[in-house]
Each structure stands twice: as C-alpha cells, then as structure tokens.
Amino acid sequence: MEDLDLFGGAHYDRLRWLFTILSAAQSNSGSSAGPRVRGNSDVPRNISPEGGEGHKSRRFNLGAWMPHRLAAVFVFVAVGAITLLRLNVVNRLFDQGWFAKYPALAEEIVRGSWPVDRMADISPGYLGFIFLLTGPAGLDPQGIRTLQIILVSVAAVVCAVAALRLWGPWPALATVVAFLGSRAALVNASELEPETLILLLTSLGFAVIFTSEGWKGRTLGGLFFGMAAATRPSILLPLILLGTALWVRERGTPRGILVLALGAGAALPMIVSQTIVAGVLGTSAPAMNPGTVLFEGWNAMTSGYQGEAPAIVKDLEHVLALPDGLHVAYRVVAGRALQVEPTPEISNSYWAKRAFSFVRHQPAAAFRLMARKAVLAFHSYDAWDLATMERKDRELSLQVLWLPFGLAAGLAALGWAFGRQRHEAAVLAFWVGGVWLVMILFYVTSRQRNVMLPAIALLVGLAVHEVMKRWNQGERRTVVLSITAAVVGGVVFGVNASPQREDHHTWTLRFAQEEAARRMNDARMEGDEEGERFWSVQSVIFLNLGAKASSAAVEEAVRRELAEAPPPERVFDLALVLAHLGRWQAAGELFAGLDADGYRPWRGTRVTSSIDYHRACCFLALGDTRSALRALDRSVRATGDARVLALASVVEEVEGNTETAQSIQERLFDLNDPYTARLALADAHALAGQAERAGRLRLPVIEDFSEFGVAES
C-alpha cells in the first residue's frame, strides 16, 4: 500500500500536532533495524519542520500501522490454539514415560536431603527449576511436562515479538512457523530434561538484546543467557561468540560498555549457581562431567550421533540401577582403573585422556568423525539418546506435518546471506556457529541442537523480510535462485545416509527386543509353549543372542527373512545371528557381500562396527589365520575399536609377529580403560581357541567388580 501524503508543505504547521501523535504511534508499534533503532530501517528517519531535500518527513502509514496489531492478535490466538492441540497430541501418545533423574533428585531435596554425590552429574539450574515446581508449586511430572510444552509456545511468541519489532508482521509469522514447526522442540518439552528451559531463556535473551537500548538492556539480556549457561555449561561457547559479534557490530554507545554489561549479566547467575554447588559439596566440581562427555564423542565406537560409552560402563550402569547412573559408572571404572577414590575430577580427567588418545592414535578417523559431526549437526534427522524421546518422536512424525530442520537451516542461511550487513544477523549467525562447534566438540543429538532453534527461527524471519524487500526492489531473479538454493540444500540435508539409517535401525532393534521379551514372558505366564518358542526365536533374530531358542528354528527364520531381500542393515543382523549359531561359512559370505556393496555399520558398543572384524572372525573359526589377518589389516589402520585391535594382536601373535602384536596391544590399552581392553583380549583369545588365556584375562575384571557381578558371563 502506498504511503498517504497527509502533510503537504502548506499544511504542515496546522497539522504538526497530529503528525507528532501518529508518528509516535507508528514508532511504538513499528519494526526495529537494531537494538537502538525503532521502525523500518528502509524508511527515511528525519522528521523536520523545515522540509526540503535533506529533511524528508516520516509519513504516517495506515497500512503498516494496522497489520502490526492484527498480526500480533493473530499470532497470539493461533499460538494458543496450536498449544492446546499439541498438549492433546502429546497426552495421547503411547509412551507417556519420562527420564526420572531430575524428579527423583528434586524429591530428595524436598525431603531435606541434598544429593551431594550427584551434584557433578546434573544441571544445577534445571534441578532448581524442577525443585520449585515439585516442591512449592506441587506439580507432578505430567504437570511439569504440560508447563514445558506451554513454555515452548511462550518462547515462540517471544521470538515473534522480537521479529515483529525488527522486521514486521510477515517475518514474525515466519518466525513462529519455524519455531513451532520443530518436532524436536516438542519432543524435548515432553521430557524432564533442561532443553526447554534453555530454549525459553535464550529466546528471552535474544528478544531483550534486539529490542532494548543501552547497558541496562544488555545486562538483562546477559542475565537470561547466563541463566541458560547455569542450566547447561555448553552454552558458554556460543555465548562467548555472541559477545564477540556484539563487540564487532555494536554502534552508538561505547561498545566496550555494552559488551561488558552483557558479560556482567551473564556472569551473575553462573557465579550464584557455582556458589550454591560449592556450598553443598564443600568444594567446586566440574559441571555435568565434560570429560566423560568428551570421551563419548571421541572414540572408535561413535558415529557422531549420541555418545558411546564402553560396555563395562553400560553394564555397571544397569547393575547400579540409579537415575542416570552412567555418570556414577564412569567414576567407578576410572577409580578402579587408577586404584584411587573415584571423584568427578579424577573421572573427567581420566576419560578426557582416552579421548585425546583416540585423536593422537587415529588422526584420520578423528578427522572423518569431526567432518561427519559438522554435517550431522544440520541434518534433518533427529537423533535421541533416550528411549522415551525416540518413541515419542516416531509417533509424532506420523501425526503432524513438521518443518525439517535441514530446510529451516537452509532458509536461515538465506536470511544470513541476504541480511549479513545487519547487526542482528551477525549475532544470530555467531550463536548458531557456537552451538555447531559445541556439537562437533562433543556429539550431535536433537537435545544438544535444540538451543539453536531461537536463532534459526529468527534468521528464517529475517529471510522473509529480506526476500520481500528485494522482491519489491526488482531483484526477483536473485530471490528465486536464492530460495531455490536454500530449498535444495534443505532437501539434501534431509536425505538419510548410513549414520541416520543405522541410528534408526539400532533403536528399532532395541524396541523389537523389548517387545519380543515381553511377548515371550507373557506366553510363559499363560502356559503358551508354542507362543513362547516363537517369541524366543524372534528375540534371537533381533540380536538378543542370550535368549534360549532352538538353533534349527532360528536358522530357518533367518533363511526365510533373507529370502525376502531385506535392507543391508538387516542382512548384517542376520549374518551376526548365523555367526552366533556357528554357521561361519554362511555368515562369512553375507559379510563379504555387504563389504562389496560398501555397507558401513554403526552399532555402538555392543556390536563391533567393522565388516572386516566379522569376516576375520569367520576366517579364524574356519582355521584360515592368514585370511583373518588380511581382513583385519584395513580396520586396524582405520579404527581404534577395542575388539578389532585385540583380535589383530592375537592373530599377529599366532602368526609369530610378536613385535607387531605388542605394538597393537599397547595402542589397545592406551585408547581404552584396562577392563575394556582385557575383556576384548579375552574374547579374541577365545575366538583363537585359547580358552585358558581368555579365562586368565577375564578373572581380574571379575574380581575388581565382584560386588556388581560385571563381566562374569
């Protein structure tokens, strides 16, 4: 709509008072081009009674004034309706479970007992949040989940308000769509973990620094970001980069004062949080165990998604039966490996050194892992590290149309490319880059990635603003080509490759194992022998190899499924089952076919993710030691997997290459804890027919963990 020129030169004095009122109204409701500039930055800003060429009046735009208010009303009503719909959908999901760590620890505090031994394992900010909700507020876990789903919508509205003031109604609407179109944000909100609280705090931080002026606004924004960092310390890196962007792009008020105000605001909640933790513990402690998380992201077992812990740590976690007992298991293993009292500091140092050993011994593998994580961070696939979240994600993916993360990231990149000269674009891009670096440093999950969402959504809003502006300026070819590139990039980042397929399949196997075990137990309780036999066979072919079933029935089930030409990840499963049954020739042929097809498994800790290793096992069982050694050669150079190195060491020793065997064994113990290394060597000697040596290697592990019953099988 064209501007209405109500103020010709002759009428200016007569209508000056009306002009002032209307101009103020538009300024208050208008957009903002930066933290200290109100209104549309593309409109001349001088208001002067003198008129003339250098003093263009800012004219009241009725068409711009009304949509801002209508857009605000529409967004509030729409978001409210969508929130009610989302609550209804989540409450109807099959999986209504949640991760019990924070509610359990909060209950301890309510009863007057601080969980001193777990303070290094938790988010102090989120524990305080849950304590307030379960104690004074009296909410149960389902009530907290409901609140968190509402808070996601609040965060979306906060970002939309910022986009409305920055760029106008259509960008604000696009910001809401990008925010609420994220399935991962809803899944995160349905779990009792810190991600939703962090999402809200960072959204508030961005809104404040983009729509306020001076050092007070920067201090308040820093306070919100600091609270997010107190909730999860990994926010520190993107926060530092955000401060760097503000330092580079600040204008007007001395930038040193503004950045210092941001830092002071951010430091306050972190200092308070650490003071409380130190007061409870009597000393400081590393927050949320960065050393163990670093190891989980840098070892031979990880694909880049989630984190992979050694088998002995996972076994110990299962025996301990504590809420999120993995942290405790890491400490116990590190303490016994070093023969010292296990503390968070010792544990973090020990496991961080294992991560550095992986990078030192396997630089090529580490570089490939780093590059893979850099790509996975923007892929549309949502990776989860909790079964409850994976189940909810699968159900939600079938019920609602969602905005793929890769596409949102592509549109956000378009917003940055078009608006990179703008102050807010640099701040948002630096934040996204900081979160990206954190995921490369540790590992990629949709929980870790959730903190990107406010910046991504705002950049999508900026993309809409810039596209509309450039379209109206006649740059239509550029706009069409750029949108096409963003969409194509988003589509490419939605194509699943080996890491995505393997992660999805691993979860499918786990759920199938659980279902088969449940059905088998039900059949046993009902006296249904035929049903029990059927489900015991199903358990084995879904890689629950400890289940008791007829070998002939299992082999027949495997051959029936192979006849149906299953996908390669399933062929790999069935080859493992045949190897378990001792059908080495048939298993070896399947592994050889997968290797020829270029299949690459990613199975984490429990199953060795190396076709070469499994082929070597088949050769060794068939008595062909030289072929086993040739098969292992490539994997020994390419990976630091404990089972691969252990088997290579044993086979080299069998072949008389003692120096090579010793060198490989030294690398095995440097990359892994001594228990993982000894158990891998024990398995390798057993495969080589050296049962006595296998037993001698296993015995110290059993003795060190005798009270837990670990490694006895």
Coordinates of C-alpha atoms in Angstrom, one line a residue, residues 41 129 131 146 180 213 247 299 345 369 376 406 449 460 468 505 510 515 567 573 576 610 624 645 650 670 689 712:
S41 CA 15.2 0.9 8.7
F129 CA 13.6 -25.3 38.4
F131 CA 12.6 -28.4 42.8
T146 CA 2.4 -29.6 30.3
L180 CA 6.5 -24.4 16.3
E213 CA 18.7 0.1 24.3
W247 CA 31.8 -6.3 20.0
N299 CA 36.1 -42.8 20.4
E345 CA 37.7 -34.5 38.9
L369 CA 34.4 -38.1 12.7
L376 CA 25.1 -34.2 11.1
G406 CA 17.6 -29.1 7.4
R449 CA 20.7 -28.9 18.9
V460 CA 14.1 -17.5 8.9
M468 CA 10.1 -9.3 0.4
H505 CA 17.7 -49.3 12.9
R510 CA 16.1 -52.3 20.8
E515 CA 8.6 -56.4 22.6
P567 CA 18.0 -54.0 3.5
D573 CA 21.9 -58.5 11.8
L576 CA 25.6 -61.9 13.2
S610 CA 33.5 -53.4 11.3
D624 CA 42.2 -69.6 7.9
L645 CA 42.7 -54.2 17.9
V650 CA 46.1 -62.2 19.0
D670 CA 46.2 -46.5 25.6
G689 CA 40.8 -71.3 20.7
E712 CA 31.0 -62.9 34.7

